[in-house]
mmCIF file of C-alpha atoms and ligand atoms in Angstrom:
data_model
loop_
_atom_site.group_PDB
_atom_site.id
_atom_site.type_symbol
_atom_site.label_atom_id
_atom_site.label_comp_id
_atom_site.label_asym_id
_atom_site.label_seq_id
_atom_site.Cartn_x
_atom_site.Cartn_y
_atom_site.Cartn_z
ATOM 1 C CA UNK A 1 30.636 74.854 -63.870
ATOM 2 C CA UNK A 2 34.381 74.621 -64.524
ATOM 3 C CA UNK A 3 33.697 74.884 -68.252
ATOM 4 C CA UNK A 4 32.058 78.246 -67.715
ATOM 5 C CA UNK A 5 28.486 77.193 -68.580
ATOM 6 C CA UNK A 6 27.217 79.128 -65.548
ATOM 7 C CA UNK A 7 29.315 82.193 -66.271
ATOM 8 C CA UNK A 8 32.593 83.778 -65.229
ATOM 9 C CA UNK A 9 32.092 84.026 -61.426
ATOM 10 C CA UNK A 10 31.029 80.400 -61.070
ATOM 11 C CA UNK A 11 33.914 79.206 -63.252
ATOM 12 C CA UNK A 12 36.423 81.237 -61.230
ATOM 13 C CA UNK A 13 34.845 79.938 -57.996
ATOM 14 C CA UNK A 14 35.067 76.329 -59.130
ATOM 15 C CA UNK A 15 38.723 76.862 -59.997
ATOM 16 C CA UNK A 16 39.347 78.089 -56.440
ATOM 17 C CA UNK A 17 37.306 75.301 -54.821
ATOM 18 C CA UNK A 18 38.829 72.512 -56.926
ATOM 19 C CA UNK A 19 42.347 73.768 -56.227
ATOM 20 C CA UNK A 20 41.603 73.795 -52.494
ATOM 21 C CA UNK A 21 39.990 70.366 -52.692
ATOM 22 C CA UNK A 22 43.053 68.968 -54.431
ATOM 23 C CA UNK A 23 45.515 70.517 -51.977
ATOM 24 C CA UNK A 24 43.626 69.189 -48.949
ATOM 25 C CA UNK A 25 42.592 65.851 -50.491
ATOM 26 C CA UNK A 26 38.819 66.434 -50.423
ATOM 27 C CA UNK A 27 36.860 63.610 -52.042
ATOM 28 C CA UNK A 28 33.801 65.717 -52.810
ATOM 29 C CA UNK A 29 32.039 69.019 -52.395
ATOM 30 C CA UNK A 30 29.313 69.437 -49.767
ATOM 31 C CA UNK A 31 26.372 71.834 -49.598
ATOM 32 C CA UNK A 32 26.751 74.803 -47.280
ATOM 33 C CA UNK A 33 23.854 76.400 -45.408
ATOM 34 C CA UNK A 34 25.404 79.853 -45.293
ATOM 35 C CA UNK A 35 28.532 81.854 -46.021
ATOM 36 C CA UNK A 36 30.257 84.659 -44.130
ATOM 37 C CA UNK A 37 32.738 86.701 -46.134
ATOM 38 C CA UNK A 38 35.739 88.525 -44.635
ATOM 39 C CA UNK A 39 38.023 90.873 -46.554
ATOM 40 C CA UNK A 40 35.527 93.735 -46.767
ATOM 41 C CA UNK A 41 37.632 96.697 -45.663
ATOM 42 C CA UNK A 42 39.104 98.723 -48.518
ATOM 43 C CA UNK A 43 42.019 99.269 -46.133
ATOM 44 C CA UNK A 44 42.958 95.602 -46.589
ATOM 45 C CA UNK A 45 41.639 95.030 -50.127
ATOM 46 C CA UNK A 46 43.161 97.994 -51.940
ATOM 47 C CA UNK A 47 42.438 98.651 -55.613
ATOM 48 C CA UNK A 48 43.477 95.152 -56.689
ATOM 49 C CA UNK A 49 40.889 93.622 -54.337
ATOM 50 C CA UNK A 50 38.206 96.024 -55.527
ATOM 51 C CA UNK A 51 38.932 95.112 -59.139
ATOM 52 C CA UNK A 52 38.702 91.378 -58.311
ATOM 53 C CA UNK A 53 35.297 91.937 -56.675
ATOM 54 C CA UNK A 54 34.001 94.042 -59.570
ATOM 55 C CA UNK A 55 34.932 91.302 -62.038
ATOM 56 C CA UNK A 56 33.048 88.710 -59.999
ATOM 57 C CA UNK A 57 30.059 91.021 -59.523
ATOM 58 C CA UNK A 58 29.368 91.160 -63.280
ATOM 59 C CA UNK A 59 27.575 87.803 -63.255
ATOM 60 C CA UNK A 60 28.241 86.343 -59.772
ATOM 61 C CA UNK A 61 25.110 85.873 -57.648
ATOM 62 C CA UNK A 62 25.172 84.062 -54.295
ATOM 63 C CA UNK A 63 23.222 80.806 -53.974
ATOM 64 C CA UNK A 64 22.956 80.760 -50.143
ATOM 65 C CA UNK A 65 22.506 83.242 -47.304
ATOM 66 C CA UNK A 66 25.726 85.271 -47.330
ATOM 67 C CA UNK A 67 26.705 87.954 -44.827
ATOM 68 C CA UNK A 68 29.689 90.296 -44.591
ATOM 69 C CA UNK A 69 32.410 90.914 -42.011
ATOM 70 C CA UNK A 70 33.074 94.500 -40.831
ATOM 71 C CA UNK A 71 34.095 97.100 -43.404
ATOM 72 C CA UNK A 72 36.690 99.844 -42.987
ATOM 73 C CA UNK A 73 34.153 102.419 -41.811
ATOM 74 C CA UNK A 74 30.672 103.048 -40.478
ATOM 75 C CA UNK A 75 28.736 103.078 -43.747
ATOM 76 C CA UNK A 76 26.454 105.889 -42.554
ATOM 77 C CA UNK A 77 28.491 107.909 -40.048
ATOM 78 C CA UNK A 78 31.994 107.560 -41.442
ATOM 79 C CA UNK A 79 32.707 111.285 -41.216
ATOM 80 C CA UNK A 80 32.041 111.283 -37.485
ATOM 81 C CA UNK A 81 34.716 108.594 -37.078
ATOM 82 C CA UNK A 82 37.277 110.701 -38.923
ATOM 83 C CA UNK A 83 37.341 108.673 -42.159
ATOM 84 C CA UNK A 84 38.459 110.595 -45.256
ATOM 85 C CA UNK A 85 36.058 111.130 -48.213
ATOM 86 C CA UNK A 86 38.609 109.399 -50.509
ATOM 87 C CA UNK A 87 38.561 106.248 -48.372
ATOM 88 C CA UNK A 88 34.763 106.373 -48.044
ATOM 89 C CA UNK A 89 34.336 106.555 -51.812
ATOM 90 C CA UNK A 90 36.456 103.437 -52.347
ATOM 91 C CA UNK A 91 34.821 101.568 -49.440
ATOM 92 C CA UNK A 92 31.395 102.320 -50.907
ATOM 93 C CA UNK A 93 32.484 100.860 -54.258
ATOM 94 C CA UNK A 94 33.481 97.648 -52.426
ATOM 95 C CA UNK A 95 30.077 97.501 -50.721
ATOM 96 C CA UNK A 96 28.251 98.122 -54.009
ATOM 97 C CA UNK A 97 30.098 95.193 -55.597
ATOM 98 C CA UNK A 98 29.028 92.894 -52.732
ATOM 99 C CA UNK A 99 25.469 94.181 -53.021
ATOM 100 C CA UNK A 100 25.337 93.367 -56.736
ATOM 101 C CA UNK A 101 26.295 89.789 -55.832
ATOM 102 C CA UNK A 102 23.183 89.498 -53.624
ATOM 103 C CA UNK A 103 25.112 89.565 -50.327
ATOM 104 C CA UNK A 104 23.516 91.022 -47.186
ATOM 105 C CA UNK A 105 25.500 94.101 -46.207
ATOM 106 C CA UNK A 106 25.488 93.094 -42.546
ATOM 107 C CA UNK A 107 29.124 94.115 -41.903
ATOM 108 C CA UNK A 108 29.492 92.319 -38.603
ATOM 109 C CA UNK A 109 31.738 89.668 -37.077
ATOM 110 C CA UNK A 110 28.775 88.389 -35.045
ATOM 111 C CA UNK A 111 26.571 87.063 -37.890
ATOM 112 C CA UNK A 112 25.027 84.603 -35.424
ATOM 113 C CA UNK A 113 23.428 87.561 -33.590
ATOM 114 C CA UNK A 114 21.734 88.991 -36.671
ATOM 115 C CA UNK A 115 20.145 85.985 -38.358
ATOM 116 C CA UNK A 116 22.998 83.966 -39.878
ATOM 117 C CA UNK A 117 22.713 81.213 -37.265
ATOM 118 C CA UNK A 118 23.713 77.711 -38.385
ATOM 119 C CA UNK A 119 22.336 74.679 -36.590
ATOM 120 C CA UNK A 120 24.257 71.897 -34.867
ATOM 121 C CA UNK A 121 26.036 69.772 -37.485
ATOM 122 C CA UNK A 122 25.273 72.180 -40.353
ATOM 123 C CA UNK A 123 28.081 72.781 -42.856
ATOM 124 C CA UNK A 124 28.864 76.420 -43.580
ATOM 125 C CA UNK A 125 31.755 78.380 -45.132
ATOM 126 C CA UNK A 126 32.717 81.272 -42.863
ATOM 127 C CA UNK A 127 35.847 83.402 -42.815
ATOM 128 C CA UNK A 128 36.023 85.584 -39.725
ATOM 129 C CA UNK A 129 38.160 83.686 -37.222
ATOM 130 C CA UNK A 130 36.142 84.549 -34.085
ATOM 131 C CA UNK A 131 32.876 83.665 -35.833
ATOM 132 C CA UNK A 132 34.364 80.454 -37.248
ATOM 133 C CA UNK A 133 35.383 79.424 -33.721
ATOM 134 C CA UNK A 134 31.934 80.352 -32.374
ATOM 135 C CA UNK A 135 30.186 78.403 -35.160
ATOM 136 C CA UNK A 136 32.310 75.278 -34.673
ATOM 137 C CA UNK A 137 32.403 75.292 -30.887
ATOM 138 C CA UNK A 138 29.372 77.086 -29.422
ATOM 139 C CA UNK A 139 26.889 76.217 -32.169
ATOM 140 C CA UNK A 140 28.367 72.840 -33.185
ATOM 141 C CA UNK A 141 28.238 73.774 -36.887
ATOM 142 C CA UNK A 142 31.116 72.829 -39.198
ATOM 143 C CA UNK A 143 33.379 75.209 -41.047
ATOM 144 C CA UNK A 144 36.991 75.649 -41.975
ATOM 145 C CA UNK A 145 38.522 79.061 -41.564
ATOM 146 C CA UNK A 146 37.931 80.300 -45.087
ATOM 147 C CA UNK A 147 39.806 83.080 -46.790
ATOM 148 C CA UNK A 148 37.727 85.855 -48.368
ATOM 149 C CA UNK A 149 37.994 84.433 -51.948
ATOM 150 C CA UNK A 150 37.212 80.824 -50.949
ATOM 151 C CA UNK A 151 34.171 81.964 -48.933
ATOM 152 C CA UNK A 152 32.911 83.986 -51.891
ATOM 153 C CA UNK A 153 33.497 80.990 -54.153
ATOM 154 C CA UNK A 154 31.417 78.805 -51.808
ATOM 155 C CA UNK A 155 28.641 81.418 -51.939
ATOM 156 C CA UNK A 156 28.507 81.398 -55.767
ATOM 157 C CA UNK A 157 28.570 77.600 -55.948
ATOM 158 C CA UNK A 158 26.610 76.818 -52.762
ATOM 159 C CA UNK A 159 29.208 74.208 -51.831
ATOM 160 C CA UNK A 160 32.652 73.831 -50.286
ATOM 161 C CA UNK A 161 35.290 71.058 -50.463
ATOM 162 C CA UNK A 162 34.694 68.424 -47.809
ATOM 163 C CA UNK A 163 37.918 68.451 -45.780
ATOM 164 C CA UNK A 164 39.355 69.686 -42.484
ATOM 165 C CA UNK A 165 36.810 70.602 -39.829
ATOM 166 C CA UNK A 166 33.909 69.346 -41.967
ATOM 167 C CA UNK A 167 35.045 65.785 -41.215
ATOM 168 C CA UNK A 168 34.483 63.896 -37.935
ATOM 169 C CA UNK A 169 38.044 62.608 -37.839
ATOM 170 C CA UNK A 170 39.470 66.135 -37.704
ATOM 171 C CA UNK A 171 37.198 67.370 -34.932
ATOM 172 C CA UNK A 172 38.515 65.304 -32.019
ATOM 173 C CA UNK A 173 40.118 67.263 -29.196
ATOM 174 C CA UNK A 174 43.838 66.663 -28.769
ATOM 175 C CA UNK A 175 44.646 68.434 -25.528
ATOM 176 C CA UNK A 176 42.869 68.504 -22.161
ATOM 177 C CA UNK A 177 42.882 71.977 -20.605
ATOM 178 C CA UNK A 178 42.029 71.946 -16.909
ATOM 179 C CA UNK A 179 40.940 75.414 -15.815
ATOM 180 C CA UNK A 180 41.388 76.266 -12.171
ATOM 181 C CA UNK A 181 40.708 79.998 -12.062
ATOM 182 C CA UNK A 182 38.013 82.488 -11.049
ATOM 183 C CA UNK A 183 36.457 84.803 -13.622
ATOM 184 C CA UNK A 184 35.266 88.153 -12.375
ATOM 185 C CA UNK A 185 35.002 90.228 -15.555
ATOM 186 C CA UNK A 186 34.494 89.883 -19.295
ATOM 187 C CA UNK A 187 38.143 90.505 -20.147
ATOM 188 C CA UNK A 188 39.119 87.462 -18.062
ATOM 189 C CA UNK A 189 37.674 85.396 -20.920
ATOM 190 C CA UNK A 190 40.022 87.124 -23.332
ATOM 191 C CA UNK A 191 42.877 86.399 -20.925
ATOM 192 C CA UNK A 192 41.787 82.744 -20.753
ATOM 193 C CA UNK A 193 41.792 82.574 -24.567
ATOM 194 C CA UNK A 194 45.288 84.052 -24.629
ATOM 195 C CA UNK A 195 46.537 81.551 -22.029
ATOM 196 C CA UNK A 196 44.988 78.518 -23.738
ATOM 197 C CA UNK A 197 45.884 79.675 -27.258
ATOM 198 C CA UNK A 198 49.538 80.100 -26.281
ATOM 199 C CA UNK A 199 49.751 76.733 -24.506
ATOM 200 C CA UNK A 200 47.530 74.699 -26.862
ATOM 201 C CA UNK A 201 49.431 75.786 -29.994
ATOM 202 C CA UNK A 202 47.317 74.791 -32.975
ATOM 203 C CA UNK A 203 45.529 71.997 -31.105
ATOM 204 C CA UNK A 204 41.836 71.445 -30.351
ATOM 205 C CA UNK A 205 41.334 72.055 -26.613
ATOM 206 C CA UNK A 206 38.973 70.029 -24.452
ATOM 207 C CA UNK A 207 38.343 72.416 -21.573
ATOM 208 C CA UNK A 208 37.137 71.343 -18.137
ATOM 209 C CA UNK A 209 36.563 73.263 -14.906
ATOM 210 C CA UNK A 210 34.360 76.057 -16.284
ATOM 211 C CA UNK A 211 31.181 76.200 -14.205
ATOM 212 C CA UNK A 212 29.162 78.718 -16.151
ATOM 213 C CA UNK A 213 29.445 80.953 -19.205
ATOM 214 C CA UNK A 214 27.117 83.241 -21.117
ATOM 215 C CA UNK A 215 27.055 84.421 -24.696
ATOM 216 C CA UNK A 216 29.277 87.506 -24.322
ATOM 217 C CA UNK A 217 31.898 85.533 -22.409
ATOM 218 C CA UNK A 218 32.043 82.805 -25.067
ATOM 219 C CA UNK A 219 32.073 85.397 -27.858
ATOM 220 C CA UNK A 220 35.109 87.049 -26.266
ATOM 221 C CA UNK A 221 36.829 83.718 -25.575
ATOM 222 C CA UNK A 222 36.329 82.535 -29.188
ATOM 223 C CA UNK A 223 37.977 85.679 -30.549
ATOM 224 C CA UNK A 224 40.941 85.370 -28.222
ATOM 225 C CA UNK A 225 41.713 81.640 -28.250
ATOM 226 C CA UNK A 226 42.014 81.497 -32.041
ATOM 227 C CA UNK A 227 43.958 84.765 -32.293
ATOM 228 C CA UNK A 228 46.566 83.556 -29.822
ATOM 229 C CA UNK A 229 47.126 80.118 -31.252
ATOM 230 C CA UNK A 230 44.600 77.307 -31.050
ATOM 231 C CA UNK A 231 42.535 75.760 -33.848
ATOM 232 C CA UNK A 232 39.090 77.374 -34.438
ATOM 233 C CA UNK A 233 37.336 74.643 -32.450
ATOM 234 C CA UNK A 234 37.185 73.792 -28.745
ATOM 235 C CA UNK A 235 34.992 71.793 -26.441
ATOM 236 C CA UNK A 236 33.981 73.111 -23.029
ATOM 237 C CA UNK A 237 32.634 70.358 -20.802
ATOM 238 C CA UNK A 238 29.119 71.120 -19.578
ATOM 239 C CA UNK A 239 28.898 74.280 -21.701
ATOM 240 C CA UNK A 240 29.291 73.618 -25.443
ATOM 241 C CA UNK A 241 27.302 71.036 -27.417
ATOM 242 C CA UNK A 242 28.914 67.745 -28.317
ATOM 243 C CA UNK A 243 31.599 67.913 -25.587
ATOM 244 C CA UNK A 244 30.008 64.872 -23.935
ATOM 245 C CA UNK A 245 30.489 62.861 -27.154
ATOM 246 C CA UNK A 246 34.254 63.431 -27.170
ATOM 247 C CA UNK A 247 36.932 61.529 -25.265
ATOM 248 C CA UNK A 248 38.930 63.633 -22.851
ATOM 249 C CA UNK A 249 42.549 63.639 -24.159
ATOM 250 C CA UNK A 250 45.255 62.270 -21.854
ATOM 251 C CA UNK A 251 47.711 65.071 -22.629
ATOM 252 C CA UNK A 252 46.744 67.676 -19.979
ATOM 253 C CA UNK A 253 47.705 71.261 -19.214
ATOM 254 C CA UNK A 254 46.384 73.412 -16.377
ATOM 255 C CA UNK A 255 45.427 77.060 -16.534
ATOM 256 C CA UNK A 256 45.305 78.814 -13.176
ATOM 257 C CA UNK A 257 45.049 82.358 -11.834
ATOM 258 C CA UNK A 258 48.773 82.839 -12.460
ATOM 259 C CA UNK A 259 48.284 82.103 -16.163
ATOM 260 C CA UNK A 260 45.551 84.744 -16.374
ATOM 261 C CA UNK A 261 47.900 87.254 -14.776
ATOM 262 C CA UNK A 262 50.616 86.343 -17.286
ATOM 263 C CA UNK A 263 48.045 86.903 -20.042
ATOM 264 C CA UNK A 264 47.154 90.369 -18.729
ATOM 265 C CA UNK A 265 50.852 91.199 -18.402
ATOM 266 C CA UNK A 266 51.436 90.068 -21.996
ATOM 267 C CA UNK A 267 48.509 92.076 -23.353
ATOM 268 C CA UNK A 268 48.838 95.277 -21.311
ATOM 269 C CA UNK A 269 51.433 97.872 -22.214
ATOM 270 C CA UNK A 270 52.956 100.482 -19.982
ATOM 271 C CA UNK A 271 50.622 103.373 -20.819
ATOM 272 C CA UNK A 272 48.422 105.654 -18.763
ATOM 273 C CA UNK A 273 46.906 108.249 -21.128
ATOM 274 C CA UNK A 274 44.197 106.667 -23.256
ATOM 275 C CA UNK A 275 43.288 108.213 -26.624
ATOM 276 C CA UNK A 276 40.799 105.611 -27.882
ATOM 277 C CA UNK A 277 38.440 103.379 -25.935
ATOM 278 C CA UNK A 278 36.754 100.744 -28.054
ATOM 279 C CA UNK A 279 34.255 98.234 -26.705
ATOM 280 C CA UNK A 280 32.867 95.652 -29.115
ATOM 281 C CA UNK A 281 35.411 93.095 -30.280
ATOM 282 C CA UNK A 282 33.667 90.912 -31.338
ATOM 283 C CA UNK A 283 30.821 93.335 -32.071
ATOM 284 C CA UNK A 284 28.742 94.288 -29.018
ATOM 285 C CA UNK A 285 25.552 92.401 -28.267
ATOM 286 C CA UNK A 286 22.539 94.485 -27.232
ATOM 287 C CA UNK A 287 23.236 93.415 -23.632
ATOM 288 C CA UNK A 288 26.744 94.867 -23.776
ATOM 289 C CA UNK A 289 25.395 98.111 -25.261
ATOM 290 C CA UNK A 290 22.901 98.375 -22.396
ATOM 291 C CA UNK A 291 25.760 97.966 -19.871
ATOM 292 C CA UNK A 292 27.744 100.737 -21.570
ATOM 293 C CA UNK A 293 24.706 103.035 -21.547
ATOM 294 C CA UNK A 294 24.143 102.377 -17.819
ATOM 295 C CA UNK A 295 27.783 103.168 -17.020
ATOM 296 C CA UNK A 296 27.710 106.398 -19.056
ATOM 297 C CA UNK A 297 24.514 107.807 -17.533
ATOM 298 C CA UNK A 298 25.211 111.452 -16.533
ATOM 299 C CA UNK A 299 28.893 111.141 -17.465
ATOM 300 C CA UNK A 300 30.995 112.743 -20.188
ATOM 301 C CA UNK A 301 33.795 111.308 -22.331
ATOM 302 C CA UNK A 302 37.051 113.179 -21.609
ATOM 303 C CA UNK A 303 38.404 115.813 -23.948
ATOM 304 C CA UNK A 304 41.118 114.228 -26.124
ATOM 305 C CA UNK A 305 39.705 110.712 -25.773
ATOM 306 C CA UNK A 306 37.277 108.961 -28.122
ATOM 307 C CA UNK A 307 34.876 106.213 -27.123
ATOM 308 C CA UNK A 308 33.732 103.854 -29.873
ATOM 309 C CA UNK A 309 30.993 101.276 -29.441
ATOM 310 C CA UNK A 310 31.591 98.780 -32.236
ATOM 311 C CA UNK A 311 28.502 96.814 -33.161
ATOM 312 C CA UNK A 312 26.264 95.676 -35.981
ATOM 313 C CA UNK A 313 23.757 98.106 -37.427
ATOM 314 C CA UNK A 314 21.020 95.681 -36.365
ATOM 315 C CA UNK A 315 22.065 95.860 -32.698
ATOM 316 C CA UNK A 316 22.354 99.648 -32.985
ATOM 317 C CA UNK A 317 18.766 99.838 -34.267
ATOM 318 C CA UNK A 318 17.600 97.998 -31.145
ATOM 319 C CA UNK A 319 19.729 100.370 -29.057
ATOM 320 C CA UNK A 320 18.107 103.361 -30.797
ATOM 321 C CA UNK A 321 14.636 102.126 -29.878
ATOM 322 C CA UNK A 322 15.535 101.393 -26.273
ATOM 323 C CA UNK A 323 17.211 104.796 -25.742
ATOM 324 C CA UNK A 324 20.752 103.410 -25.220
ATOM 325 C CA UNK A 325 22.056 105.276 -28.272
ATOM 326 C CA UNK A 326 20.794 108.602 -26.945
ATOM 327 C CA UNK A 327 22.491 108.025 -23.569
ATOM 328 C CA UNK A 328 25.809 106.984 -25.109
ATOM 329 C CA UNK A 329 25.843 109.843 -27.616
ATOM 330 C CA UNK A 330 24.809 112.412 -24.993
ATOM 331 C CA UNK A 331 27.915 111.377 -23.056
ATOM 332 C CA UNK A 332 30.067 111.980 -26.147
ATOM 333 C CA UNK A 333 30.432 108.299 -27.128
ATOM 334 C CA UNK A 334 30.291 107.305 -30.802
ATOM 335 C CA UNK A 335 28.819 104.258 -32.454
ATOM 336 C CA UNK A 336 31.124 102.488 -34.875
ATOM 337 C CA UNK A 337 28.642 100.312 -36.743
ATOM 338 C CA UNK A 338 29.724 98.120 -39.678
ATOM 339 C CA UNK A 339 33.415 98.429 -38.710
ATOM 340 C CA UNK A 340 35.969 97.806 -35.983
ATOM 341 C CA UNK A 341 39.311 98.991 -34.645
ATOM 342 C CA UNK A 342 41.214 96.309 -36.565
ATOM 343 C CA UNK A 343 39.878 96.935 -40.068
ATOM 344 C CA UNK A 344 39.348 100.720 -39.987
ATOM 345 C CA UNK A 345 42.326 102.758 -41.266
ATOM 346 C CA UNK A 346 43.611 103.772 -37.819
ATOM 347 C CA UNK A 347 47.373 103.291 -38.129
ATOM 348 C CA UNK A 348 49.138 106.240 -36.523
ATOM 349 C CA UNK A 349 45.909 108.027 -35.552
ATOM 350 C CA UNK A 350 45.697 107.013 -31.888
ATOM 351 C CA UNK A 351 48.674 106.216 -29.706
ATOM 352 C CA UNK A 352 46.817 104.213 -27.068
ATOM 353 C CA UNK A 353 43.754 102.017 -26.727
ATOM 354 C CA UNK A 354 41.652 100.620 -23.891
ATOM 355 C CA UNK A 355 39.350 97.725 -24.669
ATOM 356 C CA UNK A 356 37.697 94.654 -23.198
ATOM 357 C CA UNK A 357 39.146 92.459 -25.927
ATOM 358 C CA UNK A 358 42.371 90.448 -26.115
ATOM 359 C CA UNK A 359 41.952 90.152 -29.881
ATOM 360 C CA UNK A 360 41.399 93.902 -30.131
ATOM 361 C CA UNK A 361 44.721 94.475 -28.360
ATOM 362 C CA UNK A 362 46.531 92.083 -30.712
ATOM 363 C CA UNK A 363 45.407 93.946 -33.852
ATOM 364 C CA UNK A 364 45.661 97.425 -32.360
ATOM 365 C CA UNK A 365 49.326 96.823 -31.612
ATOM 366 C CA UNK A 366 49.751 96.209 -35.331
ATOM 367 C CA UNK A 367 48.146 99.647 -35.752
ATOM 368 C CA UNK A 368 50.955 101.019 -33.537
ATOM 369 C CA UNK A 369 48.814 101.556 -30.429
ATOM 370 C CA UNK A 370 49.782 100.770 -26.858
ATOM 371 C CA UNK A 371 47.036 98.676 -25.308
ATOM 372 C CA UNK A 372 45.177 98.121 -22.058
ATOM 373 C CA UNK A 373 42.597 95.387 -21.538
ATOM 374 C CA UNK A 374 40.026 95.427 -18.748
ATOM 375 C CA UNK A 375 36.373 95.206 -17.798
ATOM 376 C CA UNK A 376 33.619 97.295 -19.389
ATOM 377 C CA UNK A 377 33.656 99.428 -16.220
ATOM 378 C CA UNK A 378 37.412 100.002 -16.459
ATOM 379 C CA UNK A 379 37.095 100.927 -20.139
ATOM 380 C CA UNK A 380 34.256 103.386 -19.549
ATOM 381 C CA UNK A 381 36.223 104.843 -16.664
ATOM 382 C CA UNK A 382 39.179 105.306 -19.044
ATOM 383 C CA UNK A 383 36.865 107.045 -21.534
ATOM 384 C CA UNK A 384 35.555 109.409 -18.889
ATOM 385 C CA UNK A 385 38.917 110.256 -17.285
ATOM 386 C CA UNK A 386 41.230 109.775 -20.282
ATOM 387 C CA UNK A 387 43.434 107.651 -18.006
ATOM 388 C CA UNK A 388 43.892 103.983 -17.238
ATOM 389 C CA UNK A 389 43.582 103.760 -13.508
ATOM 390 C CA UNK A 390 44.975 100.334 -12.788
HETATM 391 FE FE1 LIG B 1 35.304 91.584 -34.922
HETATM 392 FE FE2 LIG B 1 37.121 93.320 -35.578
HETATM 393 FE FE3 LIG B 1 37.286 92.092 -33.285
HETATM 394 S S1 LIG B 1 36.230 91.806 -36.917
HETATM 395 S S2 LIG B 1 36.377 90.109 -33.666
HETATM 396 S S3 LIG B 1 35.658 93.508 -33.911
HETATM 397 S S4 LIG B 1 38.996 92.589 -34.600
#
């Protein structure tokens, strides 16, 4: 493969994989069951990235199921989201290149909700940090946090270097996090991720004290804990698979109600007028969309405020059939399929954001927005009144 017998894309991929293997001391390559590629938004790729993809797309064809992270726009309704035709043209060229490679144009950070669902112990090569954390921790699959090029390389070769989180010895927890707090709303899980990420600092947390959690809570927690500092793997006693096989580390920290408050204080800015409300970081599940539709029944999004529901096109199709889309759009809400507030070209467009997501706040600040994080109810209330009422 390195000699180029299987073509340019495979040779280039093997160069990337062997370099990584050498740097991290991998003894071999291992098969991967699937790949998830980030670095899809033209906003981040630019012309140099597009050229790199076009070169690979000449003869590069993926060998395993490969899905894409969000792009810089809704691929169908980009105009409605205020994206310029110039940007749309370039973004479409990026998508066409991925399509030629045989990649599913799923454009979501929740691949596990749309059919890219690895099993316990399965090796995969994923890039999106929240999905990597979900795969390692909630599903018990094994993946490093790949960059866009190394994930693509794994897709063309069907393998990845066997190092890091693929190996047992690197998957042991190294800090015990005792949680002594009540959770009343979805954003509390983002606050918990912030608190643990900040205190666990690049460690693998072994979390105790959580009595119950459902998919949307864990999805939100995964996005937050890795954004704010920990490794993309945690164990939650009684909740995530394999926690019972690990030894509880002696080094212990406690997270209590005060830590959640500190997290909210760190995430929330001093702002009252809300210009953008975005729910769906990570992308909304169909259950979250149904909650939004219920809350918007007979209501109207305020003049001067936009409400975006960020989700996968697959979830939106279910929402269409169930009537949720009609309710949300009748209220003036917009679907932002295939994209999200972090990778769309939003810098300077909105001054303030309300969201349920701690990760969403982190990236929106980089887009020069002031941020507020709260429950779905608080966010919909902000959309309807144009104000943050806390
Ligand atoms: Fe997904 Fe974008 Fe959030 S990729 S996790 S919606 S920042």
